[in-house]
PDB file of C-alpha atoms and ligand atoms in Angstrom:
ATOM      1  CA  MET A   1     146.029 -39.766 158.913  1.00 96.00           C
ATOM      2  CA  LYS A   2     144.037 -42.250 159.177  1.00 97.00           C
ATOM      3  CA  GLN A   3     140.004 -42.588 159.169  1.00 98.00           C
ATOM      4  CA  VAL A   4     137.229 -45.259 159.915  1.00 98.00           C
ATOM      5  CA  ILE A   5     133.619 -45.089 159.017  1.00 98.00           C
ATOM      6  CA  PHE A   6     132.162 -47.617 161.431  1.00 98.00           C
ATOM      7  CA  ASN A   7     129.709 -50.496 160.082  1.00 97.00           C
ATOM      8  CA  VAL A   8     127.227 -49.408 162.725  1.00 97.00           C
ATOM      9  CA  GLY A   9     124.119 -50.657 160.623  1.00 94.00           C
ATOM     10  CA  GLY A  10     121.613 -47.470 159.962  1.00 93.00           C
ATOM     11  CA  ALA A  11     123.496 -45.206 162.663  1.00 96.00           C
ATOM     12  CA  LEU A  12     126.836 -43.833 161.860  1.00 98.00           C
ATOM     13  CA  ALA A  13     130.005 -43.310 163.530  1.00 98.00           C
ATOM     14  CA  SER A  14     133.595 -42.159 161.955  1.00 98.00           C
ATOM     15  CA  TYR A  15     136.913 -41.752 164.170  1.00 98.00           C
ATOM     16  CA  LEU A  16     139.713 -39.613 162.687  1.00 98.00           C
ATOM     17  CA  GLU A  17     142.964 -39.086 163.282  1.00 98.00           C
ATOM     18  CA  TYR A  18     145.579 -36.116 161.735  1.00 95.00           C
ATOM     19  CA  ASP A  19     147.445 -33.519 162.129  1.00 92.00           C
ATOM     20  CA  ASN A  20     148.114 -35.351 166.200  1.00 93.00           C
ATOM     21  CA  LYS A  21     144.444 -34.611 166.150  1.00 97.00           C
ATOM     22  CA  LYS A  22     142.005 -37.345 167.606  1.00 97.00           C
ATOM     23  CA  ILE A  23     138.795 -36.966 166.626  1.00 98.00           C
ATOM     24  CA  LEU A  24     135.439 -38.491 166.681  1.00 98.00           C
ATOM     25  CA  ILE A  25     132.647 -37.628 164.558  1.00 98.00           C
ATOM     26  CA  ASP A  26     128.843 -39.168 165.858  1.00 98.00           C
ATOM     27  CA  ILE A  27     128.774 -41.689 168.009  1.00 98.00           C
ATOM     28  CA  GLY A  28     126.509 -43.975 166.495  1.00 97.00           C
ATOM     29  CA  SER A  29     126.578 -47.771 167.494  1.00 97.00           C
ATOM     30  CA  CYS A  30     124.168 -51.462 166.204  1.00 96.00           C
ATOM     31  CA  ASN A  31     124.000 -54.134 168.411  1.00 96.00           C
ATOM     32  CA  SER A  32     126.951 -55.930 166.932  1.00 96.00           C
ATOM     33  CA  PHE A  33     129.379 -52.933 167.340  1.00 98.00           C
ATOM     34  CA  ASN A  34     129.818 -49.863 169.938  1.00 98.00           C
ATOM     35  CA  PRO A  35     132.201 -47.484 168.483  1.00 98.00           C
ATOM     36  CA  ILE A  36     133.480 -46.725 172.169  1.00 98.00           C
ATOM     37  CA  THR A  37     133.517 -49.967 173.621  1.00 98.00           C
ATOM     38  CA  ASP A  38     134.464 -52.035 171.047  1.00 98.00           C
ATOM     39  CA  PHE A  39     136.881 -49.787 169.467  1.00 98.00           C
ATOM     40  CA  LEU A  40     138.247 -46.947 171.076  1.00 98.00           C
ATOM     41  CA  VAL A  41     138.708 -48.123 174.434  1.00 96.00           C
ATOM     42  CA  PRO A  42     141.035 -50.993 173.608  1.00 96.00           C
ATOM     43  CA  LEU A  43     142.573 -49.093 171.258  1.00 96.00           C
ATOM     44  CA  SER A  44     143.516 -46.118 174.013  1.00 95.00           C
ATOM     45  CA  GLU A  45     144.457 -48.779 176.470  1.00 93.00           C
ATOM     46  CA  LYS A  46     146.988 -50.251 173.828  1.00 92.00           C
ATOM     47  CA  ARG A  47     148.546 -46.884 173.644  1.00 88.00           C
ATOM     48  CA  SER A  48     148.772 -45.006 176.319  1.00 78.00           C
ATOM     49  CA  ALA A  49     147.782 -44.463 180.241  1.00 66.00           C
ATOM     50  CA  LYS A  50     144.249 -42.627 181.490  1.00 68.00           C
ATOM     51  CA  THR A  51     144.925 -39.338 183.050  1.00 66.00           C
ATOM     52  CA  ASN A  52     142.443 -38.486 185.480  1.00 71.00           C
ATOM     53  CA  ASN A  53     140.898 -42.098 184.813  1.00 85.00           C
ATOM     54  CA  LYS A  54     140.002 -40.837 181.781  1.00 93.00           C
ATOM     55  CA  PHE A  55     141.635 -40.536 178.007  1.00 94.00           C
ATOM     56  CA  ASN A  56     141.228 -37.989 176.332  1.00 94.00           C
ATOM     57  CA  ILE A  57     140.413 -37.146 172.653  1.00 96.00           C
ATOM     58  CA  ASP A  58     140.910 -33.865 170.951  1.00 97.00           C
ATOM     59  CA  GLN A  59     136.914 -32.907 169.429  1.00 98.00           C
ATOM     60  CA  LEU A  60     133.677 -34.750 170.123  1.00 98.00           C
ATOM     61  CA  ILE A  61     131.617 -33.982 166.938  1.00 98.00           C
ATOM     62  CA  ILE A  62     127.914 -34.791 167.439  1.00 98.00           C
ATOM     63  CA  SER A  63     126.346 -33.856 163.853  1.00 98.00           C
ATOM     64  CA  HIS A  64     123.067 -33.331 165.229  1.00 98.00           C
ATOM     65  CA  PRO A  65     121.203 -34.493 168.099  1.00 97.00           C
ATOM     66  CA  HIS A  66     119.331 -38.119 166.394  1.00 96.00           C
ATOM     67  CA  ASN A  67     120.044 -41.036 168.464  1.00 95.00           C
ATOM     68  CA  ASP A  68     121.541 -42.698 165.529  1.00 96.00           C
ATOM     69  CA  HIS A  69     124.350 -40.647 166.116  1.00 97.00           C
ATOM     70  CA  LEU A  70     124.489 -40.160 169.330  1.00 97.00           C
ATOM     71  CA  SER A  71     124.136 -43.344 171.116  1.00 97.00           C
ATOM     72  CA  THR A  72     126.971 -44.219 172.946  1.00 98.00           C
ATOM     73  CA  ILE A  73     127.187 -41.224 174.497  1.00 98.00           C
ATOM     74  CA  GLU A  74     127.356 -42.582 178.069  1.00 98.00           C
ATOM     75  CA  ASP A  75     129.643 -44.830 177.184  1.00 98.00           C
ATOM     76  CA  PHE A  76     132.143 -41.865 175.757  1.00 98.00           C
ATOM     77  CA  ASP A  77     131.413 -40.166 178.976  1.00 98.00           C
ATOM     78  CA  LYS A  78     132.382 -42.991 180.983  1.00 97.00           C
ATOM     79  CA  TYR A  79     135.815 -43.297 179.770  1.00 96.00           C
ATOM     80  CA  PHE A  80     137.093 -40.585 177.885  1.00 96.00           C
ATOM     81  CA  THR A  81     136.914 -36.593 177.684  1.00 96.00           C
ATOM     82  CA  ALA A  82     137.211 -34.327 174.825  1.00 97.00           C
ATOM     83  CA  ASP A  83     139.255 -30.991 174.913  1.00 97.00           C
ATOM     84  CA  LEU A  84     135.963 -29.854 172.354  1.00 98.00           C
ATOM     85  CA  VAL A  85     132.839 -30.745 172.043  1.00 98.00           C
ATOM     86  CA  THR A  86     130.912 -29.938 168.867  1.00 98.00           C
ATOM     87  CA  CYS A  87     126.979 -30.115 168.751  1.00 98.00           C
ATOM     88  CA  PRO A  88     123.995 -28.038 168.105  1.00 98.00           C
ATOM     89  CA  ASN A  89     122.578 -26.830 171.541  1.00 98.00           C
ATOM     90  CA  ASP A  90     121.504 -23.837 173.039  1.00 97.00           C
ATOM     91  CA  ASN A  91     124.563 -22.604 175.525  1.00 98.00           C
ATOM     92  CA  PRO A  92     124.035 -19.136 176.781  1.00 97.00           C
ATOM     93  CA  GLY A  93     126.523 -16.534 175.566  1.00 96.00           C
ATOM     94  CA  GLN A  94     125.651 -17.239 172.373  1.00 96.00           C
ATOM     95  CA  GLU A  95     122.870 -15.448 169.771  1.00 97.00           C
ATOM     96  CA  GLU A  96     119.318 -16.472 170.352  1.00 97.00           C
ATOM     97  CA  LYS A  97     119.526 -17.237 166.075  1.00 97.00           C
ATOM     98  CA  HIS A  98     121.957 -19.846 166.887  1.00 97.00           C
ATOM     99  CA  LYS A  99     120.333 -21.496 169.840  1.00 98.00           C
ATOM    100  CA  VAL A 100     118.349 -24.983 169.220  1.00 97.00           C
ATOM    101  CA  LYS A 101     114.635 -25.152 170.307  1.00 97.00           C
ATOM    102  CA  TRP A 102     114.596 -28.584 172.067  1.00 97.00           C
ATOM    103  CA  SER A 103     111.146 -29.051 172.166  1.00 96.00           C
ATOM    104  CA  LEU A 104     111.283 -28.967 168.409  1.00 97.00           C
ATOM    105  CA  VAL A 105     113.595 -31.391 168.533  1.00 97.00           C
ATOM    106  CA  ASP A 106     112.233 -35.390 167.677  1.00 93.00           C
ATOM    107  CA  ASN A 107     112.043 -36.698 170.958  1.00 86.00           C
ATOM    108  CA  PRO A 108     113.051 -33.794 173.002  1.00 83.00           C
ATOM    109  CA  SER A 109     113.107 -36.263 176.456  1.00 82.00           C
ATOM    110  CA  GLU A 110     114.606 -39.290 174.655  1.00 91.00           C
ATOM    111  CA  GLU A 111     117.702 -40.699 177.249  1.00 95.00           C
ATOM    112  CA  TYR A 112     120.973 -39.802 174.938  1.00 97.00           C
ATOM    113  CA  VAL A 113     119.434 -36.438 174.545  1.00 97.00           C
ATOM    114  CA  THR A 114     118.208 -35.643 177.752  1.00 97.00           C
ATOM    115  CA  TYR A 115     122.106 -36.842 178.523  1.00 98.00           C
ATOM    116  CA  LEU A 116     123.922 -34.743 176.137  1.00 98.00           C
ATOM    117  CA  ARG A 117     122.085 -31.741 177.441  1.00 97.00           C
ATOM    118  CA  ASP A 118     122.576 -32.723 180.680  1.00 97.00           C
ATOM    119  CA  SER A 119     125.826 -33.973 181.277  1.00 98.00           C
ATOM    120  CA  ILE A 120     127.715 -33.234 178.016  1.00 98.00           C
ATOM    121  CA  LEU A 121     126.962 -29.876 176.721  1.00 98.00           C
ATOM    122  CA  PRO A 122     126.591 -27.953 180.307  1.00 97.00           C
ATOM    123  CA  GLY A 123     129.659 -25.618 180.503  1.00 95.00           C
ATOM    124  CA  ARG A 124     131.224 -25.467 177.382  1.00 97.00           C
ATOM    125  CA  LYS A 125     131.230 -22.151 175.654  1.00 94.00           C
ATOM    126  CA  PRO A 126     129.931 -21.414 172.414  1.00 95.00           C
ATOM    127  CA  PRO A 127     130.545 -20.888 169.235  1.00 94.00           C
ATOM    128  CA  LEU A 128     131.467 -23.848 167.440  1.00 97.00           C
ATOM    129  CA  LYS A 129     134.719 -24.204 166.709  1.00 96.00           C
ATOM    130  CA  PRO A 130     137.439 -26.160 164.734  1.00 97.00           C
ATOM    131  CA  THR A 131     140.379 -27.857 166.316  1.00 96.00           C
ATOM    132  CA  ASN A 132     142.719 -26.271 163.163  1.00 95.00           C
ATOM    133  CA  PRO A 133     140.890 -23.332 161.227  1.00 96.00           C
ATOM    134  CA  ILE A 134     143.937 -24.051 158.443  1.00 96.00           C
ATOM    135  CA  ASN A 135     142.250 -27.580 157.802  1.00 97.00           C
ATOM    136  CA  GLN A 136     138.935 -28.719 159.535  1.00 98.00           C
ATOM    137  CA  PHE A 137     135.925 -26.373 158.193  1.00 98.00           C
ATOM    138  CA  LEU A 138     132.573 -26.276 159.813  1.00 98.00           C
ATOM    139  CA  TYR A 139     129.123 -24.804 158.482  1.00 98.00           C
ATOM    140  CA  TYR A 140     126.030 -25.086 160.143  1.00 98.00           C
ATOM    141  CA  ILE A 141     122.356 -23.085 159.244  1.00 98.00           C
ATOM    142  CA  PRO A 142     121.698 -21.383 162.121  1.00 98.00           C
ATOM    143  CA  PRO A 143     118.677 -23.413 164.458  1.00 98.00           C
ATOM    144  CA  LYS A 144     116.463 -20.229 164.245  1.00 98.00           C
ATOM    145  CA  GLU A 145     116.055 -20.857 160.211  1.00 98.00           C
ATOM    146  CA  CYS A 146     115.870 -24.743 160.774  1.00 98.00           C
ATOM    147  CA  GLU A 147     112.162 -24.211 162.301  1.00 97.00           C
ATOM    148  CA  GLY A 148     110.955 -23.373 159.016  1.00 91.00           C
ATOM    149  CA  ASN A 149     110.544 -20.736 156.052  1.00 93.00           C
ATOM    150  CA  ASN A 150     109.823 -20.241 152.262  1.00 95.00           C
ATOM    151  CA  ASP A 151     112.957 -22.759 151.970  1.00 97.00           C
ATOM    152  CA  LEU A 152     113.383 -24.934 154.950  1.00 97.00           C
ATOM    153  CA  ASP A 153     110.461 -27.309 155.868  1.00 96.00           C
ATOM    154  CA  GLY A 154     110.019 -27.355 159.725  1.00 96.00           C
ATOM    155  CA  LYS A 155     109.510 -31.101 158.953  1.00 96.00           C
ATOM    156  CA  ASN A 156     113.389 -31.403 159.058  1.00 97.00           C
ATOM    157  CA  TYR A 157     114.154 -29.286 161.482  1.00 98.00           C
ATOM    158  CA  THR A 158     116.426 -31.662 163.362  1.00 98.00           C
ATOM    159  CA  ASN A 159     118.446 -33.367 160.055  1.00 97.00           C
ATOM    160  CA  ASN A 160     119.049 -29.469 159.044  1.00 98.00           C
ATOM    161  CA  LEU A 161     120.660 -28.400 162.211  1.00 98.00           C
ATOM    162  CA  SER A 162     123.124 -30.662 161.197  1.00 98.00           C
ATOM    163  CA  VAL A 163     127.119 -29.478 161.274  1.00 98.00           C
ATOM    164  CA  ALA A 164     129.018 -29.751 158.177  1.00 98.00           C
ATOM    165  CA  PHE A 165     132.203 -30.487 157.859  1.00 98.00           C
ATOM    166  CA  TYR A 166     134.970 -30.178 155.193  1.00 98.00           C
ATOM    167  CA  PHE A 167     138.590 -31.431 156.365  1.00 98.00           C
ATOM    168  CA  ARG A 168     142.025 -30.782 154.442  1.00 97.00           C
ATOM    169  CA  ILE A 169     143.784 -34.217 155.113  1.00 97.00           C
ATOM    170  CA  ASN A 170     147.467 -34.565 153.663  1.00 96.00           C
ATOM    171  CA  GLY A 171     146.042 -32.448 150.597  1.00 96.00           C
ATOM    172  CA  TYR A 172     142.793 -34.763 149.986  1.00 98.00           C
ATOM    173  CA  LYS A 173     138.976 -32.834 151.091  1.00 98.00           C
ATOM    174  CA  LEU A 174     136.792 -34.523 153.072  1.00 98.00           C
ATOM    175  CA  PHE A 175     133.039 -33.509 153.578  1.00 98.00           C
ATOM    176  CA  MET A 176     130.877 -34.980 155.884  1.00 98.00           C
ATOM    177  CA  PRO A 177     127.829 -33.337 156.309  1.00 98.00           C
ATOM    178  CA  GLY A 178     125.271 -35.049 158.613  1.00 98.00           C
ATOM    179  CA  ASP A 179     121.926 -35.825 157.826  1.00 97.00           C
ATOM    180  CA  LEU A 180     121.383 -32.380 156.399  1.00 98.00           C
ATOM    181  CA  MET A 181     118.219 -33.006 153.743  1.00 97.00           C
ATOM    182  CA  LYS A 182     117.932 -31.949 150.166  1.00 97.00           C
ATOM    183  CA  ASP A 183     116.488 -28.568 151.085  1.00 98.00           C
ATOM    184  CA  GLY A 184     119.350 -27.843 154.416  1.00 98.00           C
ATOM    185  CA  MET A 185     122.098 -29.129 151.835  1.00 98.00           C
ATOM    186  CA  GLU A 186     121.136 -26.462 149.402  1.00 98.00           C
ATOM    187  CA  TYR A 187     119.868 -23.434 151.791  1.00 98.00           C
ATOM    188  CA  LEU A 188     123.438 -24.038 153.368  1.00 98.00           C
ATOM    189  CA  ILE A 189     125.374 -24.014 150.196  1.00 98.00           C
ATOM    190  CA  LYS A 190     122.993 -20.962 148.906  1.00 98.00           C
ATOM    191  CA  HIS A 191     124.199 -18.898 152.520  1.00 98.00           C
ATOM    192  CA  GLU A 192     127.524 -20.035 152.888  1.00 98.00           C
ATOM    193  CA  SER A 193     129.956 -18.440 150.387  1.00 98.00           C
ATOM    194  CA  SER A 194     132.818 -20.122 152.221  1.00 98.00           C
ATOM    195  CA  LEU A 195     131.121 -23.421 151.625  1.00 98.00           C
ATOM    196  CA  ARG A 196     130.606 -22.733 147.816  1.00 98.00           C
ATOM    197  CA  SER A 197     134.728 -21.851 147.651  1.00 98.00           C
ATOM    198  CA  LYS A 198     134.935 -25.417 149.384  1.00 98.00           C
ATOM    199  CA  LEU A 199     133.518 -27.437 147.543  1.00 98.00           C
ATOM    200  CA  ALA A 200     134.886 -25.418 144.038  1.00 98.00           C
ATOM    201  CA  GLU A 201     138.082 -26.413 145.829  1.00 98.00           C
ATOM    202  CA  GLY A 202     136.703 -30.097 145.319  1.00 98.00           C
ATOM    203  CA  VAL A 203     135.876 -33.350 147.162  1.00 98.00           C
ATOM    204  CA  ASP A 204     137.796 -36.737 147.480  1.00 98.00           C
ATOM    205  CA  ILE A 205     135.633 -38.438 149.284  1.00 98.00           C
ATOM    206  CA  LEU A 206     131.757 -37.759 150.926  1.00 98.00           C
ATOM    207  CA  VAL A 207     130.138 -39.652 153.311  1.00 98.00           C
ATOM    208  CA  THR A 208     126.867 -39.007 152.191  1.00 98.00           C
ATOM    209  CA  PRO A 209     124.255 -37.019 153.447  1.00 98.00           C
ATOM    210  CA  HIS A 210     121.288 -38.448 155.584  1.00 96.00           C
ATOM    211  CA  HIS A 211     122.700 -41.848 155.335  1.00 96.00           C
ATOM    212  CA  GLY A 212     122.395 -41.900 150.987  1.00 96.00           C
ATOM    213  CA  LEU A 213     119.238 -41.975 151.557  1.00 94.00           C
ATOM    214  CA  LYS A 214     116.898 -41.552 148.106  1.00 91.00           C
ATOM    215  CA  SER A 215     115.265 -38.475 149.485  1.00 89.00           C
ATOM    216  CA  SER A 216     118.347 -36.692 150.396  1.00 94.00           C
ATOM    217  CA  PHE A 217     119.971 -36.811 147.211  1.00 96.00           C
ATOM    218  CA  SER A 218     121.261 -33.114 146.310  1.00 98.00           C
ATOM    219  CA  THR A 219     121.894 -32.240 142.648  1.00 98.00           C
ATOM    220  CA  TYR A 220     122.853 -28.900 144.081  1.00 98.00           C
ATOM    221  CA  LEU A 221     125.583 -30.243 146.273  1.00 98.00           C
ATOM    222  CA  PHE A 222     127.219 -32.239 143.260  1.00 98.00           C
ATOM    223  CA  ASP A 223     126.727 -28.882 140.995  1.00 98.00           C
ATOM    224  CA  HIS A 224     128.859 -26.787 143.548  1.00 98.00           C
ATOM    225  CA  ILE A 225     131.740 -29.706 143.907  1.00 98.00           C
ATOM    226  CA  LYS A 226     134.525 -28.786 141.486  1.00 98.00           C
ATOM    227  CA  ASP A 227     133.940 -31.218 138.273  1.00 98.00           C
ATOM    228  CA  LYS A 228     130.236 -31.415 139.878  1.00 98.00           C
ATOM    229  CA  LYS A 229     131.555 -34.858 141.190  1.00 98.00           C
ATOM    230  CA  THR A 230     133.442 -36.568 143.828  1.00 98.00           C
ATOM    231  CA  ARG A 231     136.919 -37.816 143.135  1.00 98.00           C
ATOM    232  CA  CYS A 232     137.285 -40.771 144.989  1.00 98.00           C
ATOM    233  CA  LEU A 233     134.549 -42.249 146.370  1.00 98.00           C
ATOM    234  CA  ASN A 234     131.114 -41.487 147.893  1.00 98.00           C
ATOM    235  CA  ILE A 235     131.036 -43.447 151.185  1.00 98.00           C
ATOM    236  CA  VAL A 236     127.209 -44.189 152.055  1.00 97.00           C
ATOM    237  CA  PRO A 237     126.654 -44.999 155.748  1.00 96.00           C
ATOM    238  CA  GLU A 238     123.564 -47.271 155.938  1.00 91.00           C
ATOM    239  CA  GLN A 239     121.891 -50.617 156.775  1.00 80.00           C
ATOM    240  CA  SER A 240     121.363 -52.995 153.827  1.00 70.00           C
ATOM    241  CA  THR A 241     118.149 -52.821 153.316  1.00 68.00           C
ATOM    242  CA  SER A 242     115.503 -55.174 150.457  1.00 62.00           C
ATOM    243  CA  GLU A 243     114.316 -53.467 147.558  1.00 61.00           C
ATOM    244  CA  ASP A 244     110.807 -52.737 149.340  1.00 58.00           C
ATOM    245  CA  SER A 245     112.372 -51.389 151.922  1.00 61.00           C
ATOM    246  CA  ASN A 246     111.609 -47.057 152.406  1.00 61.00           C
ATOM    247  CA  ARG A 247     115.171 -46.591 153.688  1.00 72.00           C
ATOM    248  CA  ILE A 248     116.687 -46.943 149.827  1.00 87.00           C
ATOM    249  CA  VAL A 249     120.689 -46.055 148.934  1.00 92.00           C
ATOM    250  CA  ASP A 250     120.219 -43.190 145.506  1.00 94.00           C
ATOM    251  CA  SER A 251     121.944 -45.758 143.433  1.00 94.00           C
ATOM    252  CA  ARG A 252     123.156 -42.161 141.682  1.00 97.00           C
ATOM    253  CA  TYR A 253     126.134 -43.080 144.394  1.00 97.00           C
ATOM    254  CA  SER A 254     127.465 -45.362 142.914  1.00 97.00           C
ATOM    255  CA  SER A 255     127.814 -43.601 139.313  1.00 97.00           C
ATOM    256  CA  THR A 256     130.634 -42.439 137.114  1.00 97.00           C
ATOM    257  CA  GLU A 257     128.454 -38.993 136.844  1.00 98.00           C
ATOM    258  CA  TYR A 258     128.626 -38.403 140.028  1.00 98.00           C
ATOM    259  CA  CYS A 259     132.116 -39.626 141.233  1.00 98.00           C
ATOM    260  CA  MET A 260     135.380 -40.484 139.498  1.00 98.00           C
ATOM    261  CA  GLY A 261     136.142 -43.691 141.002  1.00 97.00           C
ATOM    262  CA  ILE A 262     140.063 -41.853 141.922  1.00 96.00           C
ATOM    263  CA  ASN A 263     140.624 -45.174 144.702  1.00 96.00           C
ATOM    264  CA  ASN A 264     142.522 -48.534 144.704  1.00 96.00           C
ATOM    265  CA  PHE A 265     139.032 -50.548 144.513  1.00 97.00           C
ATOM    266  CA  SER A 266     139.001 -49.495 140.531  1.00 97.00           C
ATOM    267  CA  THR A 267     140.364 -51.207 138.041  1.00 96.00           C
ATOM    268  CA  ARG A 268     140.744 -50.175 134.222  1.00 93.00           C
ATOM    269  CA  GLU A 269     137.029 -52.667 133.708  1.00 95.00           C
ATOM    270  CA  SER A 270     135.373 -51.932 136.484  1.00 96.00           C
ATOM    271  CA  VAL A 271     135.211 -48.402 138.284  1.00 97.00           C
ATOM    272  CA  VAL A 272     134.534 -48.394 142.398  1.00 97.00           C
ATOM    273  CA  CYS A 273     132.336 -45.191 143.171  1.00 98.00           C
ATOM    274  CA  GLN A 274     130.506 -45.444 145.975  1.00 97.00           C
ATOM    275  CA  LYS A 275     131.387 -48.161 149.717  1.00 97.00           C
ATOM    276  CA  LYS A 276     128.692 -49.022 151.614  1.00 96.00           C
ATOM    277  CA  THR A 277     129.110 -49.311 155.946  1.00 97.00           C
ATOM    278  CA  SER A 278     127.252 -52.803 155.898  1.00 94.00           C
ATOM    279  CA  THR A 279     130.104 -54.222 154.115  1.00 94.00           C
ATOM    280  CA  GLY A 280     132.371 -53.406 156.503  1.00 97.00           C
ATOM    281  CA  HIS A 281     134.425 -50.384 158.860  1.00 98.00           C
ATOM    282  CA  ILE A 282     135.393 -48.787 156.313  1.00 98.00           C
ATOM    283  CA  TYR A 283     139.441 -47.504 156.648  1.00 98.00           C
ATOM    284  CA  ILE A 284     140.794 -44.868 154.702  1.00 98.00           C
ATOM    285  CA  ASP A 285     144.930 -43.988 155.169  1.00 98.00           C
ATOM    286  CA  TYR A 286     145.423 -40.656 153.574  1.00 97.00           C
ATOM    287  CA  ASN A 287     149.132 -41.237 154.029  1.00 96.00           C
ATOM    288  CA  LYS A 288     150.016 -41.608 149.675  1.00 91.00           C
ATOM    289  CA  SER A 289     149.679 -38.822 147.788  1.00 86.00           C
ATOM    290  CA  SER A 290     148.506 -40.046 144.788  1.00 86.00           C
ATOM    291  CA  TYR A 291     144.944 -41.772 146.157  1.00 89.00           C
ATOM    292  CA  PRO A 292     143.675 -42.755 149.769  1.00 94.00           C
ATOM    293  CA  VAL A 293     144.034 -46.322 150.615  1.00 96.00           C
ATOM    294  CA  ILE A 294     140.917 -47.831 151.280  1.00 98.00           C
ATOM    295  CA  GLU A 295     139.702 -51.096 153.203  1.00 98.00           C
ATOM    296  CA  VAL A 296     136.581 -52.849 154.285  1.00 98.00           C
ATOM    297  CA  ILE A 297     137.408 -54.539 157.980  1.00 98.00           C
ATOM    298  CA  ASN A 298     134.978 -56.450 159.073  1.00 96.00           C
ATOM    299  CA  ASN A 299     137.648 -57.927 161.881  1.00 97.00           C
ATOM    300  CA  ASP A 300     137.527 -55.144 165.059  1.00 97.00           C
ATOM    301  CA  LYS A 301     140.737 -56.298 166.211  1.00 97.00           C
ATOM    302  CA  GLU A 302     142.673 -55.854 162.871  1.00 97.00           C
ATOM    303  CA  LEU A 303     140.964 -52.309 162.511  1.00 98.00           C
ATOM    304  CA  ILE A 304     142.408 -51.155 165.863  1.00 97.00           C
ATOM    305  CA  LYS A 305     146.449 -52.586 164.570  1.00 96.00           C
ATOM    306  CA  ARG A 306     145.664 -50.499 161.520  1.00 95.00           C
ATOM    307  CA  PHE A 307     145.540 -47.237 164.200  1.00 96.00           C
ATOM    308  CA  ALA A 308     147.401 -49.106 166.967  1.00 93.00           C
ATOM    309  CA  ASN A 309     150.264 -49.199 164.396  1.00 77.00           C
TER     310      ASN A 309
HETATM  311 ZN1   ZN B 401     121.082 -40.312 160.736  1.00 65.38          ZN
HETATM  312 ZN1   ZN B 402     118.902 -37.454 161.305  1.00 65.38          ZN
END
């Protein structure tokens, strides 16, 4: 029961193993790190032989079709197959309101989106579903509604397509809402009573929506989380930025008002509520029952070892 949220600059990529499942959640990359070729391929080679020339994982999740969440899609396809692909799509066999309108996606003809549409999605059968309905839950706004209405700004279309995941891992609760914008987060929580009841059970680890940017901080989300704060840690998948950048992480994620800081970094003197991926890959071991053991790992080989053991 382990997870890593990779240091991929301003992008997002995460890999999770639990319940005998191997799950990739977004596959963005940066110049210095590719989660497929620098991590998953060497890890898979250490562990097992390929079947039919490719390695297999249980689920590939692409929360929404933005470059920073899918830029290694060709590398993935070269080395891996996934039993389940979970990504907003327009595949036949589902209601029109659930189909993505590709013309509204930012850069619809961009290389990675094209590859996703031409080589990954065809033949996959809707609806989007979890690998295990007991401990994995997914929520999304029907794409038709993301096009815009009184509550949703049409210019947030692509980010608001994000499929949000709630995982139960060894009693811990992990929430990963992709790049949902503030309006999308509120809309989804308002319209999905089952998400509301999950949030009311609590959130231990939050991977902050839309890279933790100020513009996406949702007090509505925290108002619906048990105790109005996360229990263990807020993880911000971001790029280190200068003061005057418009990509500024919201400082509230590091405040005890929004997280209890129950983790191995916190001491009596100082409570740690937030970790940023710009400091290194963030590795979480969920096996302990009192709190998850979290490490910041900068050495790629060391990270592979944690999973290979
Ligand atoms: Zn993003
Ligand atoms: Zn996005």
